[in-house]
CSV table of C-alpha atoms in Angstrom, one decimal:
chain,number,residue,atom,x,y,z
A,1,MET,CA,46.5,92.7,2.9
A,2,ALA,CA,45.3,92.4,-1.0
A,3,ASP,CA,47.5,89.2,-1.6
A,4,ASP,CA,46.5,88.3,1.7
A,5,LEU,CA,42.7,88.6,0.1
A,6,CYS,CA,43.5,86.8,-3.3
A,7,SER,CA,44.9,84.0,-1.4
A,8,PHE,CA,42.4,83.7,0.5
A,9,SER,CA,40.1,84.1,-3.0
A,10,LYS,CA,41.3,81.2,-4.5
A,11,VAL,CA,41.0,78.7,-2.2
A,12,PRO,CA,37.3,77.8,-3.0
A,13,LYS,CA,38.1,77.8,-6.8
A,14,LYS,CA,40.4,74.9,-5.9
A,15,SER,CA,38.7,73.1,-3.2
A,16,PRO,CA,35.3,72.0,-5.2
A,17,LEU,CA,37.8,70.2,-7.8
A,18,VAL,CA,39.6,68.6,-4.9
A,19,LEU,CA,36.5,66.6,-3.3
A,20,ARG,CA,34.6,66.3,-7.3
A,21,MET,CA,38.1,63.7,-6.9
A,22,ILE,CA,37.9,62.6,-4.2
A,23,VAL,CA,34.1,62.1,-4.4
A,24,LEU,CA,35.1,60.0,-7.4
A,25,VAL,CA,37.5,58.0,-6.0
A,26,PHE,CA,35.2,56.7,-3.5
A,27,ALA,CA,32.6,56.2,-6.6
A,28,MET,CA,35.1,54.1,-8.1
A,29,VAL,CA,36.2,52.2,-5.4
A,30,CYS,CA,33.0,51.5,-4.7
A,31,GLY,CA,32.2,50.4,-7.8
A,32,VAL,CA,34.6,48.1,-8.2
A,33,TYR,CA,33.6,46.8,-4.8
A,34,ILE,CA,30.0,46.0,-6.1
A,35,CYS,CA,31.5,44.7,-9.0
A,36,SER,CA,33.8,42.4,-7.2
A,37,ILE,CA,31.0,41.1,-5.3
A,38,CYS,CA,28.3,40.5,-8.0
A,39,LEU,CA,31.0,38.5,-9.6
A,40,LYS,CA,31.6,36.2,-7.2
A,41,GLN,CA,27.7,35.3,-6.7
A,42,VAL,CA,27.3,34.9,-11.1
A,43,SER,CA,30.7,32.2,-10.2
A,44,THR,CA,28.9,30.9,-7.2
A,45,ARG,CA,25.9,30.6,-9.1
A,46,ASN,CA,28.0,28.8,-12.1
A,47,LYS,CA,29.2,26.2,-10.5
A,48,THR,CA,26.5,25.6,-7.8
A,49,GLY,CA,24.3,25.1,-11.3
A,50,TYR,CA,27.8,22.6,-12.8
A,51,LEU,CA,27.2,20.2,-9.6
A,52,ASP,CA,23.5,20.5,-9.3
A,53,LEU,CA,23.8,19.0,-13.0
A,54,GLU,CA,26.6,16.4,-11.5
A,55,VAL,CA,24.4,15.1,-9.1
A,56,ILE,CA,21.2,15.0,-11.3
A,57,GLU,CA,21.6,11.1,-12.9
A,58,ARG,CA,21.0,10.9,-16.4
A,59,PRO,CA,17.5,9.3,-17.3
A,60,CYS,CA,17.6,5.5,-18.4
A,61,PRO,CA,17.0,5.4,-22.1
A,62,GLU,CA,13.4,3.9,-23.4
A,63,PRO,CA,14.0,0.2,-24.2
A,64,SER,CA,12.4,-0.5,-27.8
A,65,ILE,CA,9.2,-1.9,-26.7
A,66,GLU,CA,5.4,-1.9,-27.7
A,67,PRO,CA,3.5,0.8,-26.2
A,68,GLU,CA,1.3,-1.3,-24.4
A,69,GLU,CA,4.3,-3.0,-22.7
A,70,VAL,CA,5.4,0.5,-21.2
A,71,PRO,CA,3.9,0.1,-17.8
A,72,TYR,CA,4.9,-3.6,-16.8
A,73,VAL,CA,9.1,-1.7,-17.5
A,74,HIS,CA,10.3,-0.3,-14.0
A,75,TYR,CA,13.6,1.0,-13.4
A,76,PRO,CA,14.2,0.7,-9.0
A,77,LYS,CA,16.2,2.3,-7.3
A,78,PRO,CA,16.9,0.4,-4.0
A,79,GLU,CA,17.3,2.1,-0.3
A,80,THR,CA,20.2,-0.1,0.6
A,81,TYR,CA,22.8,-0.7,-2.4
A,82,SER,CA,23.3,0.9,-5.9
A,83,ARG,CA,22.7,-1.4,-9.0
A,84,ALA,CA,25.5,-0.5,-10.7
A,85,GLU,CA,25.8,-0.8,-13.9
A,86,CYS,CA,22.2,-2.4,-14.1
A,87,ALA,CA,20.7,0.9,-13.2
A,88,CYS,CA,19.3,0.8,-16.8
A,89,ASN,CA,18.0,-2.6,-16.5
A,90,PRO,CA,14.4,-2.6,-16.8
A,91,VAL,CA,12.9,-4.9,-14.4
A,92,ARG,CA,9.0,-5.8,-14.4
A,93,TYR,CA,7.2,-6.9,-11.2
A,94,PHE,CA,5.2,-10.6,-11.1
A,95,ALA,CA,3.3,-12.4,-8.4
A,96,ILE,CA,2.3,-16.3,-8.2
A,97,LEU,CA,-0.6,-16.6,-7.2
A,98,SER,CA,-1.7,-20.1,-6.2
A,99,MET,CA,-3.2,-22.9,-3.5
A,100,GLN,CA,-1.1,-24.5,-1.1
A,101,ARG,CA,0.0,-27.8,-2.1
A,102,SER,CA,0.1,-27.2,-6.2
A,103,GLY,CA,3.1,-27.3,-7.0
A,104,SER,CA,4.0,-23.6,-6.5
A,105,GLY,CA,7.6,-24.1,-4.2
A,106,TRP,CA,8.4,-26.1,-7.3
A,107,PHE,CA,7.5,-24.2,-9.9
A,108,GLU,CA,9.1,-20.8,-7.9
A,109,THR,CA,12.9,-23.0,-7.2
A,110,LEU,CA,12.6,-23.0,-11.5
A,111,LEU,CA,12.0,-19.4,-12.0
A,112,ASN,CA,15.0,-19.1,-9.1
A,113,ASN,CA,16.9,-21.3,-11.4
A,114,HIS,CA,16.8,-18.4,-14.1
A,115,THR,CA,19.7,-16.3,-13.9
A,116,ASN,CA,17.4,-12.6,-14.0
A,117,ILE,CA,14.2,-14.0,-11.4
A,118,SER,CA,14.1,-12.9,-8.3
A,119,SER,CA,11.1,-15.1,-6.4
A,120,ASN,CA,10.7,-14.3,-3.2
A,121,GLY,CA,8.9,-16.9,-1.1
A,122,GLU,CA,5.5,-16.7,0.5
A,123,ILE,CA,6.7,-13.7,2.2
A,124,PHE,CA,3.0,-13.4,3.4
A,125,SER,CA,2.9,-16.0,5.5
A,126,VAL,CA,3.6,-13.8,8.6
A,127,LYS,CA,0.3,-12.6,9.5
A,128,VAL,CA,1.3,-9.3,10.1
A,129,ARG,CA,2.8,-8.1,6.8
A,130,ARG,CA,-1.0,-9.4,5.8
A,131,SER,CA,-2.6,-7.5,8.6
A,132,ASN,CA,-4.1,-4.5,6.7
A,133,MET,CA,-3.5,-3.2,2.7
A,134,SER,CA,-1.3,-0.3,4.4
A,135,THR,CA,1.0,-3.3,5.8
A,136,ILE,CA,0.5,-5.1,2.7
A,137,ALA,CA,1.6,-2.1,0.1
A,138,GLU,CA,4.2,-1.6,2.2
A,139,THR,CA,5.7,-5.5,2.2
A,140,LEU,CA,5.3,-4.9,-2.0
A,141,ASP,CA,7.0,-1.8,-2.8
A,142,ARG,CA,9.8,-3.6,-0.8
A,143,ILE,CA,10.2,-6.4,-2.7
A,144,TYR,CA,9.3,-4.5,-6.0
A,145,ASN,CA,12.3,-1.8,-5.5
A,146,LEU,CA,14.8,-4.9,-4.8
A,147,ASP,CA,14.9,-3.9,-1.3
A,148,TRP,CA,14.3,-7.4,-0.2
A,149,PHE,CA,16.5,-9.8,0.8
A,150,SER,CA,16.0,-13.2,0.5
A,151,SER,CA,18.3,-16.8,-0.6
A,152,ALA,CA,17.0,-15.0,-4.1
A,153,SER,CA,17.6,-12.0,-4.6
A,154,LYS,CA,19.6,-11.1,-7.4
A,155,ASN,CA,19.8,-7.5,-6.9
A,156,GLU,CA,21.9,-5.1,-9.2
A,157,CYS,CA,20.6,-7.8,-12.7
A,158,THR,CA,17.0,-8.6,-11.6
A,159,ALA,CA,14.9,-8.8,-14.4
A,160,ALA,CA,12.0,-9.6,-13.0
A,161,VAL,CA,11.3,-9.4,-9.0
A,162,GLY,CA,8.1,-11.3,-7.2
A,163,LEU,CA,6.7,-13.9,-4.3
A,164,LYS,CA,4.3,-16.3,-3.9
A,165,TRP,CA,1.4,-15.3,-2.4
A,166,MET,CA,-1.0,-18.1,-1.3
A,167,LEU,CA,-5.2,-17.1,-1.7
A,168,ASN,CA,-5.9,-17.6,1.6
A,169,GLN,CA,-2.7,-15.1,3.1
A,170,GLY,CA,-5.0,-12.0,2.7
A,171,LEU,CA,-5.1,-12.1,-1.1
A,172,MET,CA,-8.9,-12.8,-1.5
A,173,GLN,CA,-9.6,-10.3,1.7
A,174,ASN,CA,-8.4,-7.5,0.3
A,175,HIS,CA,-9.1,-8.9,-3.4
A,176,GLU,CA,-9.7,-4.9,-4.6
A,177,GLU,CA,-7.2,-3.0,-3.2
A,178,ILE,CA,-4.5,-6.0,-4.3
A,179,ALA,CA,-5.5,-5.9,-7.9
A,180,GLN,CA,-5.8,-1.7,-8.3
A,181,TYR,CA,-2.7,-1.8,-6.4
A,182,PHE,CA,-1.2,-4.6,-8.9
A,183,LYS,CA,-3.0,-2.4,-12.3
A,184,ARG,CA,-0.8,0.9,-10.8
A,185,ARG,CA,1.8,-0.3,-10.3
A,186,GLY,CA,2.1,-2.9,-13.9
A,187,VAL,CA,2.2,-6.4,-11.4
A,188,ALA,CA,1.5,-9.5,-13.7
A,189,SER,CA,-0.2,-12.1,-12.4
A,190,ILE,CA,1.0,-16.2,-12.8
A,191,PHE,CA,-1.8,-18.2,-11.8
A,192,LEU,CA,-1.0,-21.6,-10.8
A,193,PHE,CA,-3.0,-24.2,-9.8
A,194,ARG,CA,-3.6,-27.8,-10.0
A,195,ARG,CA,-6.0,-29.3,-12.1
A,196,ASN,CA,-6.6,-32.1,-10.4
A,197,LEU,CA,-8.2,-31.3,-6.8
A,198,LEU,CA,-8.0,-35.2,-4.8
A,199,ARG,CA,-4.7,-34.7,-5.9
A,200,ARG,CA,-4.0,-31.5,-3.8
A,201,MET,CA,-5.7,-32.9,-1.0
A,202,ILE,CA,-4.1,-36.0,-0.8
A,203,SER,CA,-0.9,-34.1,-0.9
A,204,ILE,CA,-2.6,-31.9,2.0
A,205,LEU,CA,-3.3,-34.6,4.7
A,206,ALA,CA,0.2,-36.3,4.0
A,207,ASN,CA,1.8,-32.8,4.4
A,208,SER,CA,0.1,-32.5,7.8
A,209,TYR,CA,1.1,-36.0,8.8
A,210,ASP,CA,4.3,-35.1,8.0
A,211,ARG,CA,4.2,-31.9,10.3
A,212,ASP,CA,2.8,-33.5,13.7
A,213,PHE,CA,4.7,-37.0,13.4
A,214,LYS,CA,7.9,-35.4,11.3
A,215,PRO,CA,9.2,-39.3,10.0
A,216,LEU,CA,12.3,-38.1,8.6
A,217,ASN,CA,14.5,-38.0,12.0
A,218,GLY,CA,12.1,-35.3,13.5
A,219,THR,CA,11.8,-32.9,11.4
A,220,HIS,CA,9.2,-31.3,8.9
A,221,LYS,CA,9.8,-31.5,5.6
A,222,SER,CA,7.2,-29.4,2.8
A,223,HIS,CA,9.5,-30.6,0.0
A,224,VAL,CA,12.6,-33.4,-0.3
A,225,HIS,CA,15.6,-33.0,-2.4
A,226,SER,CA,16.2,-36.6,-3.0
A,227,PRO,CA,15.0,-39.7,-3.7
A,228,LEU,CA,15.0,-41.8,-0.3
A,229,GLU,CA,13.3,-38.9,2.0
A,230,ALA,CA,10.8,-38.6,-0.7
A,231,GLU,CA,10.5,-43.0,-0.5
A,232,ILE,CA,9.5,-42.3,3.6
A,233,LEU,CA,7.0,-39.4,3.2
A,234,ALA,CA,5.1,-41.5,0.2
A,235,LYS,CA,4.7,-44.7,2.7
A,236,TYR,CA,2.2,-42.6,4.5
A,237,LYS,CA,-1.2,-43.2,3.1
A,238,PRO,CA,-3.6,-40.8,4.5
A,239,THR,CA,-7.9,-41.9,5.2
A,240,ILE,CA,-10.4,-39.2,3.3
A,241,ASN,CA,-13.4,-37.8,5.0
A,242,SER,CA,-15.7,-39.3,2.2
A,243,THR,CA,-18.6,-37.4,3.9
A,244,LEU,CA,-16.6,-34.1,3.6
A,245,LEU,CA,-14.9,-35.0,0.2
A,246,ILE,CA,-17.2,-33.2,-2.9
A,247,ALA,CA,-18.3,-30.4,-0.5
A,248,ASN,CA,-14.4,-30.0,0.0
A,249,LEU,CA,-13.4,-30.0,-3.6
A,250,ARG,CA,-16.0,-27.6,-4.4
A,251,GLN,CA,-15.1,-25.3,-2.0
A,252,VAL,CA,-11.4,-25.1,-3.5
A,253,ALA,CA,-13.3,-24.6,-6.8
A,254,GLU,CA,-15.0,-22.4,-6.2
A,255,THR,CA,-12.2,-20.4,-4.3
A,256,THR,CA,-10.1,-20.3,-7.9
A,257,ALA,CA,-12.8,-19.1,-9.9
A,258,LYS,CA,-13.0,-16.0,-7.4
A,259,ALA,CA,-9.5,-15.5,-7.8
A,260,LEU,CA,-9.3,-15.7,-11.6
A,261,GLU,CA,-12.6,-13.6,-12.1
A,262,TYR,CA,-10.9,-10.7,-8.8
A,263,PHE,CA,-7.7,-10.3,-11.0
A,264,LYS,CA,-8.6,-10.9,-14.6
A,265,SER,CA,-8.6,-7.2,-14.8
A,266,THR,CA,-4.2,-7.3,-14.7
A,267,ARG,CA,-2.1,-8.8,-16.9
A,268,HIS,CA,-2.0,-12.7,-16.0
A,269,ILE,CA,-1.3,-15.7,-17.5
A,270,ILE,CA,-3.3,-19.2,-16.2
A,271,LEU,CA,-0.8,-21.7,-15.7
A,272,HIS,CA,-1.8,-25.9,-14.1
A,273,TYR,CA,1.3,-28.2,-12.3
A,274,GLU,CA,0.0,-31.3,-14.4
A,275,ASP,CA,0.8,-29.1,-17.6
A,276,ILE,CA,4.3,-28.4,-16.6
A,277,VAL,CA,5.1,-31.8,-15.8
A,278,LYS,CA,4.1,-33.2,-18.8
A,279,ASN,CA,5.0,-30.3,-21.3
A,280,ARG,CA,8.3,-28.4,-19.9
A,281,THR,CA,7.7,-26.0,-22.9
A,282,LYS,CA,5.2,-24.3,-20.7
A,283,LEU,CA,7.7,-22.7,-19.0
A,284,ARG,CA,8.9,-21.4,-21.5
A,285,ASP,CA,5.9,-19.3,-22.1
A,286,VAL,CA,6.2,-18.1,-19.0
A,287,GLN,CA,10.3,-16.9,-19.4
A,288,ASP,CA,8.3,-15.1,-22.2
A,289,PHE,CA,5.4,-13.2,-20.2
A,290,LEU,CA,8.5,-12.1,-18.0
A,291,LYS,CA,10.5,-10.6,-20.9
A,292,VAL,CA,13.7,-12.7,-19.9
A,293,PRO,CA,15.4,-14.6,-21.7
A,294,ARG,CA,14.9,-18.5,-22.3
A,295,MET,CA,17.3,-20.7,-20.3
A,296,GLU,CA,16.6,-24.7,-19.4
A,297,LEU,CA,15.3,-23.8,-15.6
A,298,LYS,CA,15.9,-27.2,-13.2
A,299,SER,CA,15.1,-28.1,-9.5
A,300,ARG,CA,16.1,-30.0,-7.0
A,301,GLN,CA,13.5,-31.2,-6.0
A,302,VAL,CA,12.2,-35.0,-5.5
A,303,LYS,CA,8.3,-35.2,-6.1
A,304,ILE,CA,6.8,-37.7,-3.0
A,305,HIS,CA,3.7,-38.8,-4.5
A,306,LYS,CA,4.1,-41.0,-7.6
A,307,GLY,CA,0.9,-43.5,-9.2
A,308,SER,CA,-2.1,-44.2,-9.3
A,309,LEU,CA,-4.2,-42.3,-6.8
A,310,SER,CA,-5.4,-46.0,-5.5
A,311,ASN,CA,-2.2,-46.7,-3.9
A,312,LEU,CA,-1.8,-43.3,-2.4
A,313,VAL,CA,-5.1,-43.5,-0.4
A,314,GLU,CA,-5.6,-45.6,2.7
A,315,ASN,CA,-9.6,-45.7,1.8
A,316,TRP,CA,-9.8,-45.7,-1.9
A,317,ASP,CA,-13.1,-48.1,-2.3
A,318,ASP,CA,-15.0,-45.2,-0.6
A,319,VAL,CA,-13.3,-42.1,-2.4
A,320,GLN,CA,-14.2,-44.2,-5.6
A,321,LYS,CA,-17.8,-44.6,-4.8
A,322,THR,CA,-17.9,-40.8,-3.8
A,323,LEU,CA,-17.1,-39.4,-6.8
A,324,THR,CA,-18.5,-42.0,-9.0
A,325,GLY,CA,-20.9,-39.8,-11.3
A,326,THR,CA,-20.4,-36.4,-9.3
A,327,PRO,CA,-18.2,-33.4,-11.6
A,328,TYR,CA,-15.3,-34.6,-9.8
A,329,GLU,CA,-15.5,-38.2,-10.6
A,330,SER,CA,-12.4,-37.1,-13.8
A,331,PHE,CA,-10.2,-37.2,-10.9
A,332,LEU,CA,-10.3,-41.0,-10.3
A,333,HIS,CA,-8.8,-41.5,-13.7
A,334,SER,CA,-6.8,-38.6,-14.9
A,335,ASP,CA,-3.1,-39.4,-13.1
A,336,TYR,CA,0.4,-38.6,-14.6
A,337,ARG,CA,1.4,-40.2,-17.8
A,338,ARG,CA,5.5,-39.5,-18.7
A,339,GLU,CA,6.5,-40.4,-15.2
A,340,LYS,CA,9.6,-41.4,-16.5
A,341,LEU,CA,10.6,-37.9,-17.5
A,342,GLN,CA,9.5,-36.1,-14.2
A,343,SER,CA,12.7,-34.8,-12.7
A,344,HIS,CA,11.5,-32.6,-9.8
């Protein structure tokens, strides 16, 4: 009985030790399990951070330019394609602000002859695109983001991108908002006008006649690429309404002055068609303005109305009489010189 009591009394002495061992082993197992979970989480975070670093694109280095040029340097990221090796090539934005029959079509073909310039034509000749400022801004955003595709698109390695914008295509009606957009987005304005507004009027009337009667095999062509086509179109001599002539010339001059006033706060350059025709170094000024390498620019367009104005108008005597003694008399005498040097 005593032995039984002794053996019974030893059990409680060993039992706490066993329990302690069990608790210790359990704690160790839990500790190892918890540590393994923590290590996995840390490893996952490290991997995720590494992947994020891989996805984030390296910022393009700042070009060596003057501080005042910084707002005009951009790095577009098109949504429809990758600029690839040209992703860090800076791009400048521009808009050619002009009027119909002012040589803007010819001028734009010269710009597009440059390897790094894309001018996308009269984008806002389509009325829905200029219906309000929202649609105008959306269209401009696509153009300047290099997401607008046209025959002029250079895509990846474009260094200057823009469009041709006529004053009567929503530009004057929304001039305040558009000028603000230009300044906010760093868009440069290239003004292109004609000095001789009488020649512009002759071109407008002749183009209107061509649109209605289509003497070139039943097709209308605002611009031609052969001397024969130019000769056919030049045969038409418009009759100018001498009664409305001065009022029309005044209106065009006033519209031009307003455009220059509206957009004078934007970075701009003012060009005249006649100056470019007579002096091709003006094209160097444009390339310098856009900060692109200088190139010899050419156009396939052929000039239609050449020679003296007196040979281009049916009622020249009436026109001459109407303008003599007025502020527009100089238009009667200012003709092109160096006609033989023209290649458009």
